Amino acid sequence: MLEEANKLTRLVDSLLLIARSGGGQVELNPSRFRAIDLARERASLLEVLLEEKGQRLIIDAEEDTMLYGDWLLLRQALVNVVHNAIKYTPHGER
Protein backbone atom coordinates (compact mmCIF):
# COMPACT_ATOMS: atom_id res chain seq x y z
CA MET A 1 0.00 0.00 0.00
CA LEU A 2 2.87 2.35 0.85
CA GLU A 3 4.55 1.58 -2.48
CA GLU A 4 1.37 2.44 -4.37
CA ALA A 5 0.99 5.69 -2.41
CA ASN A 6 4.58 6.59 -3.28
CA LYS A 7 3.93 5.85 -6.96
CA LEU A 8 0.87 8.09 -6.94
CA THR A 9 2.81 10.85 -5.20
CA ARG A 10 5.54 10.68 -7.84
CA LEU A 11 2.93 10.74 -10.58
CA VAL A 12 1.22 13.80 -9.15
CA ASP A 13 4.58 15.55 -8.69
CA SER A 14 5.49 14.82 -12.31
CA LEU A 15 2.14 16.07 -13.59
CA LEU A 16 2.45 19.26 -11.56
CA LEU A 17 5.92 19.85 -12.94
CA ILE A 18 4.69 19.36 -16.51
CA ALA A 19 1.77 21.73 -15.93
CA ARG A 20 4.00 24.38 -14.38
CA SER A 21 6.63 24.14 -17.08
CA GLY A 22 3.98 24.57 -19.77
CA GLY A 23 2.83 27.75 -18.06
CA GLY A 24 6.34 29.12 -17.61
CA GLN A 25 6.10 28.78 -13.82
CA VAL A 26 9.14 26.57 -13.28
CA GLU A 27 12.16 28.46 -11.99
CA LEU A 28 15.37 26.85 -13.15
CA ASN A 29 18.46 26.81 -10.97
CA PRO A 30 21.21 25.67 -13.34
CA SER A 31 24.65 24.69 -12.12
CA ARG A 32 27.62 22.61 -13.28
CA PHE A 33 28.07 19.12 -11.87
CA ARG A 34 29.51 15.77 -12.81
CA ALA A 35 27.12 13.46 -14.69
CA ILE A 36 28.47 10.45 -12.81
CA ASP A 37 27.49 11.99 -9.47
CA LEU A 38 23.90 12.42 -10.61
CA ALA A 39 23.77 8.88 -12.00
CA ARG A 40 25.22 7.29 -8.86
CA GLU A 41 22.97 9.25 -6.52
CA ARG A 42 19.84 8.20 -8.40
CA ALA A 43 21.00 4.60 -8.83
CA SER A 44 21.31 4.20 -5.08
CA LEU A 45 17.68 5.33 -4.71
CA LEU A 46 16.48 2.63 -7.10
CA GLU A 47 18.51 -0.29 -5.70
CA VAL A 48 15.50 -1.84 -3.94
CA LEU A 49 13.49 -1.97 -7.18
CA LEU A 50 16.46 -3.49 -8.99
CA GLU A 51 16.88 -6.15 -6.32
CA GLU A 52 13.18 -7.05 -6.43
CA LYS A 53 13.45 -7.85 -10.14
CA GLY A 54 16.92 -9.40 -9.93
CA GLN A 55 18.29 -6.69 -12.22
CA ARG A 56 21.58 -4.84 -12.36
CA LEU A 57 22.08 -1.20 -13.30
CA ILE A 58 25.42 -0.51 -14.93
CA ILE A 59 26.66 3.07 -14.95
CA ASP A 60 29.20 3.54 -17.71
CA ALA A 61 30.31 7.15 -17.78
CA GLU A 62 33.47 9.19 -17.78
CA GLU A 63 34.34 10.56 -14.35
CA ASP A 64 34.94 14.06 -15.73
CA THR A 65 31.84 14.49 -17.92
CA MET A 66 30.18 17.70 -16.78
CA LEU A 67 26.54 18.76 -17.11
CA TYR A 68 25.05 22.21 -16.86
CA GLY A 69 21.42 22.19 -15.80
CA ASP A 70 18.96 22.17 -12.96
CA TRP A 71 20.10 19.34 -10.65
CA LEU A 72 16.63 18.72 -9.19
CA LEU A 73 14.82 18.59 -12.53
CA LEU A 74 17.46 16.38 -14.12
CA ARG A 75 17.40 14.15 -11.06
CA GLN A 76 13.64 13.68 -11.41
CA ALA A 77 13.90 13.06 -15.16
CA LEU A 78 16.61 10.44 -14.64
CA VAL A 79 14.54 8.64 -12.00
CA ASN A 80 11.56 8.55 -14.37
CA VAL A 81 13.63 7.10 -17.22
CA VAL A 82 15.41 4.49 -15.09
CA HIS A 83 12.21 3.55 -13.24
CA ASN A 84 10.53 2.85 -16.60
CA ALA A 85 13.56 0.83 -17.71
CA ILE A 86 13.34 -1.27 -14.54
CA LYS A 87 9.60 -1.72 -14.96
CA TYR A 88 9.78 -2.91 -18.58
CA THR A 89 13.04 -4.88 -18.45
CA PRO A 90 12.59 -8.62 -17.92
CA HIS A 91 13.53 -10.18 -14.58
CA GLY A 92 17.25 -10.85 -14.22
CA GLU A 93 18.42 -8.52 -17.00
CA ARG A 94 20.75 -5.55 -16.80
Coordinates of N, CA and C in Angstrom, one line a residue:
M1 N 0.8 -1.2 0.0 CA 0.0 0.0 0.0 C 0.9 1.3 0.0
L2 N 2.0 1.2 0.8 CA 2.9 2.4 0.8 C 3.5 2.6 -0.5
E3 N 3.9 1.5 -1.2 CA 4.5 1.6 -2.5 C 3.6 2.2 -3.5
E4 N 2.4 1.9 -3.5 CA 1.4 2.4 -4.4 C 1.2 3.9 -4.1
A5 N 1.1 4.3 -2.8 CA 1.0 5.7 -2.4 C 2.2 6.5 -2.9
N6 N 3.4 5.9 -2.8 CA 4.6 6.6 -3.3 C 4.5 6.8 -4.8
K7 N 4.1 5.8 -5.5 CA 3.9 5.9 -7.0 C 3.0 7.0 -7.3
L8 N 1.8 7.0 -6.7 CA 0.9 8.1 -6.9 C 1.4 9.5 -6.6
T9 N 2.2 9.6 -5.6 CA 2.8 10.8 -5.2 C 3.8 11.3 -6.3
R10 N 4.6 10.4 -6.8 CA 5.5 10.7 -7.8 C 4.8 11.1 -9.1
L11 N 3.7 10.4 -9.4 CA 2.9 10.7 -10.6 C 2.4 12.1 -10.5
V12 N 1.8 12.5 -9.3 CA 1.2 13.8 -9.1 C 2.3 14.9 -9.2
D13 N 3.5 14.6 -8.6 CA 4.6 15.6 -8.7 C 5.0 15.8 -10.1
S14 N 5.1 14.7 -10.9 CA 5.5 14.8 -12.3 C 4.5 15.6 -13.1
L15 N 3.2 15.3 -12.9 CA 2.1 16.1 -13.6 C 2.1 17.6 -13.2
L16 N 2.4 17.8 -12.0 CA 2.5 19.3 -11.6 C 3.6 20.0 -12.2
L17 N 4.8 19.3 -12.3 CA 5.9 19.9 -12.9 C 5.7 20.1 -14.4
I18 N 5.0 19.2 -15.1 CA 4.7 19.4 -16.5 C 3.7 20.5 -16.7
A19 N 2.7 20.6 -15.8 CA 1.8 21.7 -15.9 C 2.4 23.1 -15.7
R20 N 3.3 23.1 -14.7 CA 4.0 24.4 -14.4 C 5.0 24.8 -15.5
S21 N 5.7 23.8 -16.0 CA 6.6 24.1 -17.1 C 5.9 24.7 -18.3
G22 N 4.8 24.1 -18.6 CA 4.0 24.6 -19.8 C 3.5 26.0 -19.6
G23 N 3.3 26.4 -18.4 CA 2.8 27.7 -18.1 C 4.0 28.7 -17.7
G24 N 5.2 28.3 -17.9 CA 6.3 29.1 -17.6 C 6.5 29.4 -16.1
Q25 N 6.0 28.5 -15.3 CA 6.1 28.8 -13.8 C 7.2 28.0 -13.1
V26 N 8.0 27.3 -13.9 CA 9.1 26.6 -13.3 C 10.4 27.5 -13.3
E27 N 10.9 27.7 -12.1 CA 12.2 28.5 -12.0 C 13.3 27.5 -12.0
L28 N 14.2 27.7 -13.0 CA 15.4 26.9 -13.2 C 16.5 27.4 -12.3
N29 N 17.3 26.5 -11.7 CA 18.5 26.8 -11.0 C 19.6 26.0 -11.5
P30 N 20.2 26.4 -12.7 CA 21.2 25.7 -13.3 C 22.5 25.8 -12.6
S31 N 23.3 24.7 -12.7 CA 24.7 24.7 -12.1 C 25.5 23.7 -12.9
R32 N 26.8 23.6 -12.6 CA 27.6 22.6 -13.3 C 27.9 21.5 -12.3
F33 N 27.8 20.3 -12.7 CA 28.1 19.1 -11.9 C 28.5 17.9 -12.7
R34 N 29.1 17.0 -12.1 CA 29.5 15.8 -12.8 C 28.3 14.8 -13.1
A35 N 28.2 14.4 -14.3 CA 27.1 13.5 -14.7 C 27.1 12.2 -13.9
I36 N 28.3 11.7 -13.6 CA 28.5 10.4 -12.8 C 27.9 10.6 -11.4
D37 N 28.0 11.8 -10.8 CA 27.5 12.0 -9.5 C 26.0 11.9 -9.5
L38 N 25.4 12.5 -10.5 CA 23.9 12.4 -10.6 C 23.5 11.0 -10.8
A39 N 24.1 10.3 -11.7 CA 23.8 8.9 -12.0 C 23.9 8.0 -10.8
R40 N 25.0 8.1 -10.0 CA 25.2 7.3 -8.9 C 24.2 7.6 -7.8
E41 N 23.9 8.9 -7.6 CA 23.0 9.2 -6.5 C 21.6 8.7 -6.8
R42 N 21.1 8.7 -8.0 CA 19.8 8.2 -8.4 C 19.8 6.7 -8.4
A43 N 20.9 6.1 -8.8 CA 21.0 4.6 -8.8 C 20.8 4.0 -7.4
S44 N 21.4 4.7 -6.4 CA 21.3 4.2 -5.1 C 19.9 4.2 -4.6
L45 N 19.1 5.2 -5.1 CA 17.7 5.3 -4.7 C 16.9 4.2 -5.3
L46 N 17.3 3.6 -6.4 CA 16.5 2.6 -7.1 C 17.0 1.2 -6.8
E47 N 17.9 1.0 -6.0 CA 18.5 -0.3 -5.7 C 17.5 -1.3 -5.3
V48 N 16.5 -0.9 -4.4 CA 15.5 -1.8 -3.9 C 14.7 -2.4 -5.1
L49 N 14.3 -1.5 -6.0 CA 13.5 -2.0 -7.2 C 14.3 -2.9 -8.0
L50 N 15.6 -2.6 -8.2 CA 16.5 -3.5 -9.0 C 16.6 -4.9 -8.4
E51 N 16.8 -4.9 -7.0 CA 16.9 -6.1 -6.3 C 15.6 -7.0 -6.4
E52 N 14.5 -6.3 -6.3 CA 13.2 -7.1 -6.4 C 13.0 -7.8 -7.8
K53 N 13.6 -7.2 -8.8 CA 13.5 -7.8 -10.1 C 14.7 -8.6 -10.5
G54 N 15.7 -8.7 -9.6 CA 16.9 -9.4 -9.9 C 17.7 -8.7 -11.0
Q55 N 17.6 -7.4 -11.1 CA 18.3 -6.7 -12.2 C 19.5 -6.0 -11.7
R56 N 20.4 -5.6 -12.7 CA 21.6 -4.8 -12.4 C 21.6 -3.6 -13.2
L57 N 21.9 -2.5 -12.6 CA 22.1 -1.2 -13.3 C 23.6 -0.9 -13.4
I58 N 24.0 -0.8 -14.7 CA 25.4 -0.5 -14.9 C 25.6 1.0 -15.3
I59 N 26.4 1.7 -14.6 CA 26.7 3.1 -14.9 C 28.0 3.1 -15.7
D60 N 28.0 3.5 -16.9 CA 29.2 3.5 -17.7 C 29.4 5.0 -18.2
A61 N 30.1 5.7 -17.4 CA 30.3 7.2 -17.8 C 31.7 7.6 -17.4
E62 N 32.2 8.6 -18.1 CA 33.5 9.2 -17.8 C 33.4 10.0 -16.5
E63 N 34.4 9.9 -15.6 CA 34.3 10.6 -14.3 C 34.3 12.1 -14.5
D64 N 34.8 12.6 -15.6 CA 34.9 14.1 -15.7 C 33.9 14.7 -16.7
T65 N 32.9 13.9 -17.1 CA 31.8 14.5 -17.9 C 31.0 15.4 -17.1
M66 N 30.9 16.7 -17.5 CA 30.2 17.7 -16.8 C 28.8 18.0 -17.5
L67 N 27.9 18.3 -16.6 CA 26.5 18.8 -17.1 C 26.3 20.2 -16.6
Y68 N 25.5 20.9 -17.3 CA 25.0 22.2 -16.9 C 23.5 22.2 -16.9
G69 N 22.9 22.2 -15.8 CA 21.4 22.2 -15.8 C 20.9 22.3 -14.4
D70 N 19.6 22.1 -14.3 CA 19.0 22.2 -13.0 C 19.1 20.8 -12.3
W71 N 19.8 20.6 -11.3 CA 20.1 19.3 -10.6 C 18.8 18.6 -10.3
L72 N 17.9 19.3 -9.7 CA 16.6 18.7 -9.2 C 15.8 18.2 -10.3
L73 N 15.6 19.0 -11.4 CA 14.8 18.6 -12.5 C 15.5 17.4 -13.3
L74 N 16.8 17.5 -13.5 CA 17.5 16.4 -14.1 C 17.4 15.1 -13.3
R75 N 17.5 15.3 -12.0 CA 17.4 14.1 -11.1 C 16.0 13.5 -11.2
Q76 N 15.0 14.2 -11.3 CA 13.6 13.7 -11.4 C 13.5 13.0 -12.8
A77 N 14.0 13.6 -13.8 CA 13.9 13.1 -15.2 C 14.6 11.7 -15.2
L78 N 15.8 11.7 -14.6 CA 16.6 10.4 -14.6 C 15.9 9.3 -13.9
V79 N 15.3 9.7 -12.8 CA 14.5 8.6 -12.0 C 13.4 8.1 -12.8
N80 N 12.7 9.0 -13.5 CA 11.6 8.6 -14.4 C 12.0 7.6 -15.5
V81 N 13.1 7.9 -16.1 CA 13.6 7.1 -17.2 C 14.1 5.7 -16.7
V82 N 14.9 5.7 -15.6 CA 15.4 4.5 -15.1 C 14.3 3.6 -14.5
H83 N 13.3 4.3 -13.8 CA 12.2 3.5 -13.2 C 11.4 2.8 -14.3
N84 N 11.2 3.5 -15.5 CA 10.5 2.8 -16.6 C 11.4 1.7 -17.2
A85 N 12.7 1.9 -17.2 CA 13.6 0.8 -17.7 C 13.5 -0.4 -16.8
I86 N 13.5 -0.2 -15.5 CA 13.3 -1.3 -14.5 C 12.0 -2.0 -14.7
K87 N 11.0 -1.2 -14.8 CA 9.6 -1.7 -15.0 C 9.4 -2.6 -16.2
Y88 N 10.0 -2.2 -17.3 CA 9.8 -2.9 -18.6 C 10.9 -3.8 -19.0
T89 N 11.9 -4.0 -18.2 CA 13.0 -4.9 -18.5 C 12.7 -6.2 -17.8
P90 N 12.9 -7.3 -18.5 CA 12.6 -8.6 -17.9 C 13.4 -8.9 -16.7
H91 N 12.9 -9.8 -15.8 CA 13.5 -10.2 -14.6 C 14.9 -10.7 -14.9
G92 N 15.9 -10.3 -14.1 CA 17.2 -10.8 -14.2 C 18.1 -10.2 -15.2
E93 N 17.6 -9.2 -16.0 CA 18.4 -8.5 -17.0 C 19.2 -7.4 -16.4
R94 N 20.0 -6.7 -17.2 CA 20.8 -5.5 -16.8 C 20.5 -4.4 -17.7

